Amino acid sequence: TPAASDGDGNGIHNKLMLALPANESAILFPKLEFLRLGVHHVLHESGDTIKCAYFPNSGLVSILSVFPNGKVVEVGLVAREGLIGMPLTVGFRTSNTRAIIQIAGVAGASVCAQRDGRSRSPPLRAVDVFVRRLRQKVGRPASKHTFVRTASALAASSSPSE
């Protein structure tokens, strides 16, 4: 049984949403609409307006980079740990990637972007604040670790061999 649900009692399994602080989830959860999304359903196309932010509860979404010659490269995967439509959280309306459902029967929770043309919606601002905090927590140790490993490797390669 999920620890949280939307206003209609639908269970929330998305790890990003479940990790939101109570004051931010109180803004977001009542605005959720659960959708059943089938295989190959395109959530947003590269360059098109992103209409909603999707928080997958199950299934798998591919993030694809589409080149001018029509070739496509998968650049990411998102499941119930993430969010589709991240550009909306920082005020952008388009993305340079395509998001497409890869696993049939994906139940997604979405927050549709309701805009006055100038500001982000309160639910997406709440997610943006949370994601920024998360990046700060994750980014510092990762960059420190990378620096230490790189510095150690450089020191080892510059020491005279025996």
Tab-separated table of N, CA and C in Angstrom:
chain	number	residue	atom	x	y	z
A	1	THR	N	0.842	-1.180	0.000
A	1	THR	CA	0.000	0.000	0.000
A	1	THR	C	0.888	1.244	0.000
A	2	PRO	N	0.617	2.186	-0.903
A	2	PRO	CA	1.451	3.377	-0.950
A	2	PRO	C	1.254	4.249	0.290
A	3	ALA	N	2.268	5.030	0.583
A	3	ALA	CA	2.218	5.902	1.743
A	3	ALA	C	1.395	7.149	1.486
A	4	ALA	N	1.086	7.435	0.226
A	4	ALA	CA	0.377	8.669	-0.108
A	4	ALA	C	-0.616	8.398	-1.224
A	5	SER	N	-1.569	9.293	-1.342
A	5	SER	CA	-2.532	9.192	-2.429
A	5	SER	C	-2.980	10.588	-2.835
A	6	ASP	N	-3.574	10.654	-4.028
A	6	ASP	CA	-4.105	11.927	-4.490
A	6	ASP	C	-5.476	12.152	-3.866
A	7	GLY	N	-6.151	13.203	-4.258
A	7	GLY	CA	-7.456	13.528	-3.685
A	7	GLY	C	-8.520	12.486	-3.941
A	8	ASP	N	-8.357	11.641	-4.987
A	8	ASP	CA	-9.330	10.607	-5.322
A	8	ASP	C	-8.963	9.248	-4.740
A	9	GLY	N	-7.893	9.181	-3.958
A	9	GLY	CA	-7.490	7.924	-3.344
A	9	GLY	C	-6.583	7.062	-4.198
A	10	ASN	N	-6.129	7.569	-5.360
A	10	ASN	CA	-5.180	6.823	-6.191
A	10	ASN	C	-3.822	6.803	-5.496
A	11	GLY	N	-3.220	5.615	-5.437
A	11	GLY	CA	-1.925	5.480	-4.782
A	11	GLY	C	-0.814	6.164	-5.554
A	12	ILE	N	0.078	6.808	-4.834
A	12	ILE	CA	1.242	7.464	-5.427
A	12	ILE	C	2.456	6.599	-5.126
A	13	HIS	N	3.133	6.162	-6.192
A	13	HIS	CA	4.315	5.312	-6.065
A	13	HIS	C	5.568	5.995	-6.595
A	14	ASN	N	5.421	7.170	-7.197
A	14	ASN	CA	6.559	7.891	-7.772
A	14	ASN	C	7.479	8.355	-6.640
A	15	LYS	N	8.738	7.931	-6.703
A	15	LYS	CA	9.679	8.202	-5.617
A	15	LYS	C	9.983	9.689	-5.457
A	16	LEU	N	9.990	10.425	-6.549
A	16	LEU	CA	10.226	11.868	-6.462
A	16	LEU	C	9.088	12.538	-5.689
A	17	MET	N	7.857	12.162	-6.018
A	17	MET	CA	6.717	12.749	-5.317
A	17	MET	C	6.678	12.326	-3.850
A	18	LEU	N	6.998	11.071	-3.584
A	18	LEU	CA	6.979	10.587	-2.202
A	18	LEU	C	8.066	11.239	-1.349
A	19	ALA	N	9.137	11.716	-1.989
A	19	ALA	CA	10.235	12.347	-1.254
A	19	ALA	C	10.005	13.837	-1.000
A	20	LEU	N	8.959	14.398	-1.599
A	20	LEU	CA	8.675	15.818	-1.380
A	20	LEU	C	8.348	16.087	0.083
A	21	PRO	N	8.800	17.205	0.608
A	21	PRO	CA	8.392	17.592	1.962
A	21	PRO	C	6.872	17.769	2.024
A	22	ALA	N	6.306	17.606	3.202
A	22	ALA	CA	4.849	17.639	3.383
A	22	ALA	C	4.211	18.920	2.846
A	23	ASN	N	4.837	20.072	3.070
A	23	ASN	CA	4.233	21.324	2.607
A	23	ASN	C	4.204	21.397	1.079
A	24	GLU	N	5.189	20.804	0.412
A	24	GLU	CA	5.216	20.818	-1.053
A	24	GLU	C	4.290	19.758	-1.638
A	25	SER	N	4.221	18.584	-1.000
A	25	SER	CA	3.302	17.557	-1.495
A	25	SER	C	1.847	17.988	-1.295
A	26	ALA	N	1.587	18.799	-0.280
A	26	ALA	CA	0.229	19.307	-0.057
A	26	ALA	C	-0.220	20.190	-1.218
A	27	ILE	N	0.715	20.838	-1.877
A	27	ILE	CA	0.399	21.668	-3.046
A	27	ILE	C	0.217	20.787	-4.275
A	28	LEU	N	1.077	19.795	-4.431
A	28	LEU	CA	1.119	18.990	-5.649
A	28	LEU	C	0.053	17.900	-5.708
A	29	PHE	N	-0.090	17.098	-4.679
A	29	PHE	CA	-0.941	15.905	-4.735
A	29	PHE	C	-2.397	16.180	-5.115
A	30	PRO	N	-3.030	17.224	-4.601
A	30	PRO	CA	-4.425	17.451	-4.992
A	30	PRO	C	-4.610	17.791	-6.465
A	31	LYS	N	-3.541	18.194	-7.145
A	31	LYS	CA	-3.634	18.587	-8.552
A	31	LYS	C	-3.362	17.426	-9.510
A	32	LEU	N	-3.069	16.238	-8.977
A	32	LEU	CA	-2.714	15.108	-9.828
A	32	LEU	C	-3.916	14.554	-10.583
A	33	GLU	N	-3.632	14.106	-11.801
A	33	GLU	CA	-4.620	13.388	-12.605
A	33	GLU	C	-3.916	12.137	-13.105
A	34	PHE	N	-4.458	10.979	-12.816
A	34	PHE	CA	-3.810	9.741	-13.225
A	34	PHE	C	-4.254	9.350	-14.619
A	35	LEU	N	-3.287	8.986	-15.452
A	35	LEU	CA	-3.536	8.634	-16.848
A	35	LEU	C	-2.949	7.264	-17.141
A	36	ARG	N	-3.603	6.497	-17.989
A	36	ARG	CA	-3.053	5.237	-18.465
A	36	ARG	C	-2.423	5.529	-19.827
A	37	LEU	N	-1.140	5.253	-19.947
A	37	LEU	CA	-0.400	5.581	-21.162
A	37	LEU	C	0.155	4.316	-21.793
A	38	GLY	N	-0.160	4.097	-23.068
A	38	GLY	CA	0.246	2.884	-23.761
A	38	GLY	C	1.594	2.996	-24.450
A	39	VAL	N	2.091	1.856	-24.900
A	39	VAL	CA	3.369	1.777	-25.602
A	39	VAL	C	3.389	2.743	-26.781
A	40	HIS	N	4.515	3.420	-26.929
A	40	HIS	CA	4.790	4.361	-28.019
A	40	HIS	C	3.981	5.647	-27.951
A	41	HIS	N	3.240	5.845	-26.871
A	41	HIS	CA	2.538	7.119	-26.699
A	41	HIS	C	3.591	8.205	-26.474
A	42	VAL	N	3.534	9.268	-27.248
A	42	VAL	CA	4.504	10.367	-27.133
A	42	VAL	C	3.973	11.378	-26.122
A	43	LEU	N	4.739	11.601	-25.061
A	43	LEU	CA	4.349	12.576	-24.045
A	43	LEU	C	4.652	13.992	-24.508
A	44	HIS	N	5.799	14.158	-25.135
A	44	HIS	CA	6.102	15.426	-25.791
A	44	HIS	C	7.135	15.178	-26.879
A	45	GLU	N	7.025	15.967	-27.923
A	45	GLU	CA	7.913	15.865	-29.082
A	45	GLU	C	8.974	16.955	-28.977
A	46	SER	N	10.142	16.691	-29.504
A	46	SER	CA	11.227	17.664	-29.509
A	46	SER	C	10.765	18.955	-30.193
A	47	GLY	N	10.914	20.068	-29.482
A	47	GLY	CA	10.554	21.368	-30.028
A	47	GLY	C	9.104	21.774	-29.833
A	48	ASP	N	8.221	20.832	-29.529
A	48	ASP	CA	6.808	21.160	-29.317
A	48	ASP	C	6.582	21.668	-27.889
A	49	THR	N	5.454	22.311	-27.686
A	49	THR	CA	5.091	22.780	-26.353
A	49	THR	C	4.824	21.587	-25.439
A	50	ILE	N	5.418	21.626	-24.262
A	50	ILE	CA	5.173	20.587	-23.260
A	50	ILE	C	3.897	20.976	-22.531
A	51	LYS	N	2.902	20.123	-22.600
A	51	LYS	CA	1.601	20.436	-22.009
A	51	LYS	C	1.493	20.029	-20.547
A	52	CYS	N	2.182	18.965	-20.162
A	52	CYS	CA	2.074	18.462	-18.790
A	52	CYS	C	3.420	17.950	-18.299
A	53	ALA	N	3.566	17.952	-16.990
A	53	ALA	CA	4.680	17.269	-16.350
A	53	ALA	C	4.132	15.930	-15.879
A	54	TYR	N	4.831	14.863	-16.177
A	54	TYR	CA	4.372	13.514	-15.847
A	54	TYR	C	5.273	12.902	-14.788
A	55	PHE	N	4.650	12.328	-13.790
A	55	PHE	CA	5.351	11.625	-12.720
A	55	PHE	C	4.951	10.164	-12.833
A	56	PRO	N	5.749	9.347	-13.526
A	56	PRO	CA	5.353	7.948	-13.714
A	56	PRO	C	5.205	7.212	-12.384
A	57	ASN	N	4.118	6.483	-12.272
A	57	ASN	CA	3.889	5.621	-11.119
A	57	ASN	C	4.419	4.223	-11.402
A	58	SER	N	4.417	3.844	-12.677
A	58	SER	CA	4.935	2.546	-13.114
A	58	SER	C	5.299	2.682	-14.584
A	59	GLY	N	5.974	1.678	-15.097
A	59	GLY	CA	6.356	1.698	-16.506
A	59	GLY	C	7.699	2.353	-16.740
A	60	LEU	N	7.959	2.666	-17.999
A	60	LEU	CA	9.252	3.204	-18.394
A	60	LEU	C	9.078	4.170	-19.552
A	61	VAL	N	9.736	5.322	-19.451
A	61	VAL	CA	9.677	6.352	-20.485
A	61	VAL	C	11.089	6.553	-21.037
A	62	SER	N	11.214	6.556	-22.359
A	62	SER	CA	12.497	6.845	-23.003
A	62	SER	C	12.574	8.319	-23.337
A	63	ILE	N	13.738	8.891	-23.108
A	63	ILE	CA	14.011	10.266	-23.507
A	63	ILE	C	14.937	10.165	-24.715
A	64	LEU	N	14.499	10.726	-25.828
A	64	LEU	CA	15.208	10.577	-27.096
A	64	LEU	C	15.678	11.918	-27.640
A	65	SER	N	16.880	11.933	-28.152
A	65	SER	CA	17.399	13.091	-28.864
A	65	SER	C	17.165	12.840	-30.351
A	66	VAL	N	16.499	13.782	-31.012
A	66	VAL	CA	16.156	13.624	-32.421
A	66	VAL	C	17.038	14.562	-33.242
A	67	PHE	N	17.788	13.991	-34.183
A	67	PHE	CA	18.691	14.773	-35.012
A	67	PHE	C	17.982	15.269	-36.267
A	68	PRO	N	18.494	16.346	-36.882
A	68	PRO	CA	17.857	16.906	-38.081
A	68	PRO	C	17.690	15.892	-39.221
A	69	ASN	N	18.586	14.908	-39.299
A	69	ASN	CA	18.485	13.906	-40.363
A	69	ASN	C	17.464	12.814	-40.032
A	70	GLY	N	16.783	12.936	-38.880
A	70	GLY	CA	15.754	11.978	-38.498
A	70	GLY	C	16.238	10.864	-37.589
A	71	LYS	N	17.544	10.734	-37.413
A	71	LYS	CA	18.064	9.689	-36.522
A	71	LYS	C	17.731	10.039	-35.076
A	72	VAL	N	17.548	8.988	-34.284
A	72	VAL	CA	17.140	9.135	-32.890
A	72	VAL	C	18.114	8.373	-32.000
A	73	VAL	N	18.496	8.993	-30.884
A	73	VAL	CA	19.373	8.351	-29.916
A	73	VAL	C	18.715	8.462	-28.546
A	74	GLU	N	18.637	7.324	-27.844
A	74	GLU	CA	18.096	7.353	-26.487
A	74	GLU	C	19.148	7.956	-25.566
A	75	VAL	N	18.754	9.001	-24.848
A	75	VAL	CA	19.682	9.694	-23.957
A	75	VAL	C	19.302	9.557	-22.490
A	76	GLY	N	18.158	8.926	-22.231
A	76	GLY	CA	17.752	8.746	-20.846
A	76	GLY	C	16.546	7.849	-20.712
A	77	LEU	N	16.344	7.366	-19.503
A	77	LEU	CA	15.173	6.563	-19.148
A	77	LEU	C	14.612	7.109	-17.844
A	78	VAL	N	13.298	7.146	-17.759
A	78	VAL	CA	12.661	7.611	-16.532
A	78	VAL	C	11.588	6.597	-16.151
A	79	ALA	N	11.611	6.209	-14.893
A	79	ALA	CA	10.591	5.316	-14.352
A	79	ALA	C	9.967	6.018	-13.155
A	80	ARG	N	9.543	5.246	-12.166
A	80	ARG	CA	8.829	5.860	-11.047
A	80	ARG	C	9.714	6.654	-10.096
A	81	GLU	N	10.976	6.831	-10.445
A	81	GLU	CA	11.853	7.648	-9.608
A	81	GLU	C	11.917	9.090	-10.080
A	82	GLY	N	11.260	9.411	-11.207
A	82	GLY	CA	11.510	10.721	-11.776
A	82	GLY	C	10.317	11.493	-12.292
A	83	LEU	N	10.636	12.369	-13.233
A	83	LEU	CA	9.705	13.345	-13.771
A	83	LEU	C	9.972	13.533	-15.253
A	84	ILE	N	8.908	13.611	-16.033
A	84	ILE	CA	9.006	13.962	-17.454
A	84	ILE	C	8.445	15.370	-17.571
A	85	GLY	N	9.172	16.243	-18.242
A	85	GLY	CA	8.725	17.629	-18.389
A	85	GLY	C	9.484	18.576	-17.487
A	86	MET	N	10.702	18.218	-17.137
A	86	MET	CA	11.524	19.030	-16.240
A	86	MET	C	11.659	20.485	-16.703
A	87	PRO	N	11.723	20.769	-18.017
A	87	PRO	CA	11.832	22.179	-18.425
A	87	PRO	C	10.716	23.062	-17.856
A	88	LEU	N	9.535	22.493	-17.638
A	88	LEU	CA	8.432	23.274	-17.085
A	88	LEU	C	8.744	23.795	-15.691
A	89	THR	N	9.546	23.061	-14.922
A	89	THR	CA	9.827	23.472	-13.545
A	89	THR	C	10.659	24.741	-13.486
A	90	VAL	N	11.374	25.043	-14.552
A	90	VAL	CA	12.203	26.251	-14.573
A	90	VAL	C	11.658	27.298	-15.547
A	91	GLY	N	10.419	27.108	-15.996
A	91	GLY	CA	9.766	28.123	-16.795
A	91	GLY	C	9.844	27.964	-18.297
A	92	PHE	N	10.469	26.896	-18.787
A	92	PHE	CA	10.517	26.671	-20.236
A	92	PHE	C	9.277	25.914	-20.674
A	93	ARG	N	8.852	26.129	-21.902
A	93	ARG	CA	7.663	25.458	-22.417
A	93	ARG	C	7.993	24.361	-23.423
A	94	THR	N	9.236	24.282	-23.838
A	94	THR	CA	9.619	23.269	-24.818
A	94	THR	C	10.835	22.499	-24.319
A	95	SER	N	11.097	21.382	-24.998
A	95	SER	CA	12.259	20.554	-24.691
A	95	SER	C	12.944	20.197	-25.999
A	96	ASN	N	14.219	19.925	-25.944
A	96	ASN	CA	14.928	19.498	-27.150
A	96	ASN	C	14.952	17.979	-27.266
A	97	THR	N	14.118	17.295	-26.482
A	97	THR	CA	14.042	15.838	-26.541
A	97	THR	C	12.605	15.388	-26.748
A	98	ARG	N	12.457	14.127	-27.133
A	98	ARG	CA	11.148	13.472	-27.247
A	98	ARG	C	11.027	12.519	-26.063
A	99	ALA	N	9.848	12.471	-25.470
A	99	ALA	CA	9.585	11.525	-24.384
A	99	ALA	C	8.506	10.573	-24.866
A	100	ILE	N	8.823	9.265	-24.839
A	100	ILE	CA	7.913	8.260	-25.376
A	100	ILE	C	7.804	7.075	-24.421
A	101	ILE	N	6.602	6.554	-24.265
A	101	ILE	CA	6.360	5.418	-23.374
A	101	ILE	C	6.946	4.150	-24.001
A	102	GLN	N	7.710	3.397	-23.203
A	102	GLN	CA	8.329	2.165	-23.694
A	102	GLN	C	7.685	0.902	-23.138
A	103	ILE	N	6.952	1.004	-22.037
A	103	ILE	CA	6.318	-0.173	-21.447
A	103	ILE	C	4.810	0.055	-21.409
A	104	ALA	N	4.082	-0.905	-21.952
A	104	ALA	CA	2.616	-0.806	-22.037
A	104	ALA	C	1.981	-0.661	-20.663
A	105	GLY	N	0.846	0.029	-20.641
A	105	GLY	CA	0.064	0.132	-19.419
A	105	GLY	C	0.663	1.015	-18.359
A	106	VAL	N	1.488	1.975	-18.739
A	106	VAL	CA	2.071	2.883	-17.763
A	106	VAL	C	0.978	3.758	-17.172
A	107	ALA	N	0.873	3.780	-15.871
A	107	ALA	CA	-0.041	4.698	-15.194
A	107	ALA	C	0.776	5.898	-14.774
A	108	GLY	N	0.487	7.034	-15.321
A	108	GLY	CA	1.258	8.228	-14.999
A	108	GLY	C	0.422	9.231	-14.258
A	109	ALA	N	1.046	9.963	-13.382
A	109	ALA	CA	0.377	11.070	-12.715
A	109	ALA	C	0.890	12.331	-13.381
A	110	SER	N	0.003	13.236	-13.721
A	110	SER	CA	0.455	14.442	-14.408
A	110	SER	C	-0.042	15.694	-13.739
A	111	VAL	N	0.735	16.723	-13.878
A	111	VAL	CA	0.330	18.055	-13.469
A	111	VAL	C	0.364	18.875	-14.737
A	112	CYS	N	-0.788	19.237	-15.238
A	112	CYS	CA	-0.816	19.995	-16.475
A	112	CYS	C	-0.413	21.432	-16.206
A	113	ALA	N	0.391	21.945	-17.119
A	113	ALA	CA	0.902	23.298	-16.966
A	113	ALA	C	-0.212	24.295	-17.215
A	114	GLN	N	-0.591	24.992	-16.178
A	114	GLN	CA	-1.592	26.031	-16.318
A	114	GLN	C	-0.870	27.339	-16.074
A	115	ARG	N	-0.789	28.123	-17.101
A	115	ARG	CA	0.064	29.302	-17.052
A	115	ARG	C	-0.696	30.576	-17.388
A	116	ASP	N	-0.174	31.652	-16.867
A	116	ASP	CA	-0.694	32.958	-17.236
A	116	ASP	C	0.251	33.600	-18.245
A	117	GLY	N	1.232	32.821	-18.725
A	117	GLY	CA	2.199	33.341	-19.680
A	117	GLY	C	3.451	33.878	-19.026
A	118	ARG	N	3.438	34.096	-17.711
A	118	ARG	CA	4.598	34.683	-17.052
A	118	ARG	C	5.173	33.818	-15.950
A	119	SER	N	4.355	33.092	-15.250
A	119	SER	CA	4.871	32.373	-14.082
A	119	SER	C	4.575	30.883	-14.161
A	120	ARG	N	5.359	30.121	-13.433
A	120	ARG	CA	5.139	28.685	-13.356
A	120	ARG	C	4.007	28.402	-12.391
A	121	SER	N	3.375	27.260	-12.573
A	121	SER	CA	2.289	26.896	-11.662
A	121	SER	C	2.870	26.539	-10.297
A	122	PRO	N	2.126	26.778	-9.213
A	122	PRO	CA	2.638	26.455	-7.867
A	122	PRO	C	3.105	25.013	-7.723
A	123	PRO	N	2.392	23.991	-8.264
A	123	PRO	CA	2.906	22.625	-8.098
A	123	PRO	C	4.274	22.427	-8.736
A	124	LEU	N	4.501	23.029	-9.893
A	124	LEU	CA	5.787	22.859	-10.554
A	124	LEU	C	6.876	23.650	-9.850
A	125	ARG	N	6.546	24.785	-9.247
A	125	ARG	CA	7.530	25.517	-8.448
A	125	ARG	C	7.965	24.668	-7.257
A	126	ALA	N	7.007	23.969	-6.628
A	126	ALA	CA	7.334	23.112	-5.480
A	126	ALA	C	8.312	22.017	-5.896
A	127	VAL	N	8.087	21.414	-7.060
A	127	VAL	CA	8.983	20.366	-7.553
A	127	VAL	C	10.349	20.961	-7.880
A	128	ASP	N	10.369	22.146	-8.485
A	128	ASP	CA	11.636	22.802	-8.822
A	128	ASP	C	12.467	23.041	-7.571
A	129	VAL	N	11.852	23.564	-6.527
A	129	VAL	CA	12.571	23.820	-5.273
A	129	VAL	C	13.148	22.514	-4.728
A	130	PHE	N	12.344	21.459	-4.729
A	130	PHE	CA	12.804	20.166	-4.232
A	130	PHE	C	13.971	19.634	-5.066
A	131	VAL	N	13.851	19.701	-6.399
A	131	VAL	CA	14.901	19.178	-7.281
A	131	VAL	C	16.193	19.963	-7.090
A	132	ARG	N	16.103	21.259	-6.917
A	132	ARG	CA	17.319	22.058	-6.669
A	132	ARG	C	18.008	21.628	-5.382
A	133	ARG	N	17.209	21.418	-4.327
A	133	ARG	CA	17.789	20.959	-3.054
A	133	ARG	C	18.449	19.599	-3.218
A	134	LEU	N	17.773	18.715	-3.950
A	134	LEU	CA	18.306	17.382	-4.176
A	134	LEU	C	19.624	17.441	-4.950
A	135	ARG	N	19.675	18.271	-5.980
A	135	ARG	CA	20.911	18.424	-6.766
A	135	ARG	C	22.049	18.915	-5.892
A	136	GLN	N	21.765	19.849	-5.000
A	136	GLN	CA	22.805	20.362	-4.111
A	136	GLN	C	23.337	19.262	-3.214
A	137	LYS	N	22.437	18.445	-2.662
A	137	LYS	CA	22.861	17.368	-1.774
A	137	LYS	C	23.668	16.312	-2.518
A	138	VAL	N	23.213	15.940	-3.711
A	138	VAL	CA	23.863	14.890	-4.487
A	138	VAL	C	25.118	15.417	-5.180
A	139	GLY	N	25.069	16.635	-5.667
A	139	GLY	CA	26.164	17.198	-6.453
A	139	GLY	C	27.441	17.419	-5.690
A	140	ARG	N	27.341	17.865	-4.459
A	140	ARG	CA	28.543	18.155	-3.681
A	140	ARG	C	29.394	16.912	-3.443
A	141	PRO	N	28.825	15.842	-2.887
A	141	PRO	CA	29.659	14.652	-2.666
A	141	PRO	C	30.188	14.063	-3.969
A	142	ALA	N	29.369	14.076	-5.022
A	142	ALA	CA	29.810	13.494	-6.291
A	142	ALA	C	30.965	14.288	-6.864
A	143	SER	N	30.892	15.614	-6.835
A	143	SER	CA	31.974	16.415	-7.401
A	143	SER	C	33.227	16.291	-6.546
A	144	LYS	N	33.063	16.205	-5.210
A	144	LYS	CA	34.212	16.040	-4.336
A	144	LYS	C	34.883	14.699	-4.604
A	145	HIS	N	34.075	13.651	-4.733
A	145	HIS	CA	34.610	12.316	-4.993
A	145	HIS	C	35.357	12.289	-6.324
A	146	THR	N	34.769	12.890	-7.353
A	146	THR	CA	35.406	12.932	-8.677
A	146	THR	C	36.721	13.682	-8.601
A	147	PHE	N	36.739	14.806	-7.879
A	147	PHE	CA	37.955	15.590	-7.753
A	147	PHE	C	39.052	14.789	-7.062
A	148	VAL	N	38.705	14.113	-5.973
A	148	VAL	CA	39.694	13.332	-5.224
A	148	VAL	C	40.241	12.215	-6.102
A	149	ARG	N	39.357	11.498	-6.818
A	149	ARG	CA	39.823	10.414	-7.692
A	149	ARG	C	40.711	10.950	-8.796
A	150	THR	N	40.317	12.074	-9.409
A	150	THR	CA	41.098	12.660	-10.497
A	150	THR	C	42.442	13.141	-9.984
A	151	ALA	N	42.441	13.820	-8.834
A	151	ALA	CA	43.693	14.310	-8.259
A	151	ALA	C	44.614	13.143	-7.921
A	152	SER	N	44.053	12.069	-7.371
A	152	SER	CA	44.862	10.892	-7.035
A	152	SER	C	45.446	10.258	-8.292
A	153	ALA	N	44.649	10.166	-9.339
A	153	ALA	CA	45.120	9.573	-10.597
A	153	ALA	C	46.218	10.427	-11.212
A	154	LEU	N	46.042	11.751	-11.173
A	154	LEU	CA	47.073	12.642	-11.719
A	154	LEU	C	48.361	12.534	-10.922
A	155	ALA	N	48.253	12.471	-9.611
A	155	ALA	CA	49.443	12.352	-8.760
A	155	ALA	C	50.170	11.040	-9.050
A	156	ALA	N	49.418	9.960	-9.210
A	156	ALA	CA	50.025	8.663	-9.479
A	156	ALA	C	50.708	8.643	-10.840
A	157	SER	N	50.089	9.289	-11.838
A	157	SER	CA	50.684	9.252	-13.178
A	157	SER	C	51.875	10.168	-13.301
A	158	SER	N	51.990	11.164	-12.417
A	158	SER	CA	53.126	12.083	-12.515
A	158	SER	C	54.310	11.662	-11.641
A	159	SER	N	54.121	10.626	-10.808
A	159	SER	CA	55.228	10.178	-9.973
A	159	SER	C	56.176	9.317	-10.813
A	160	PRO	N	57.479	9.423	-10.542
A	160	PRO	CA	58.444	8.653	-11.341
A	160	PRO	C	58.237	7.155	-11.178
A	161	SER	N	58.371	6.421	-12.278
A	161	SER	CA	58.218	4.971	-12.182
A	161	SER	C	59.519	4.335	-11.729
A	162	GLU	N	59.355	3.181	-11.142
A	162	GLU	CA	60.522	2.510	-10.587
A	162	GLU	C	61.055	1.498	-11.522
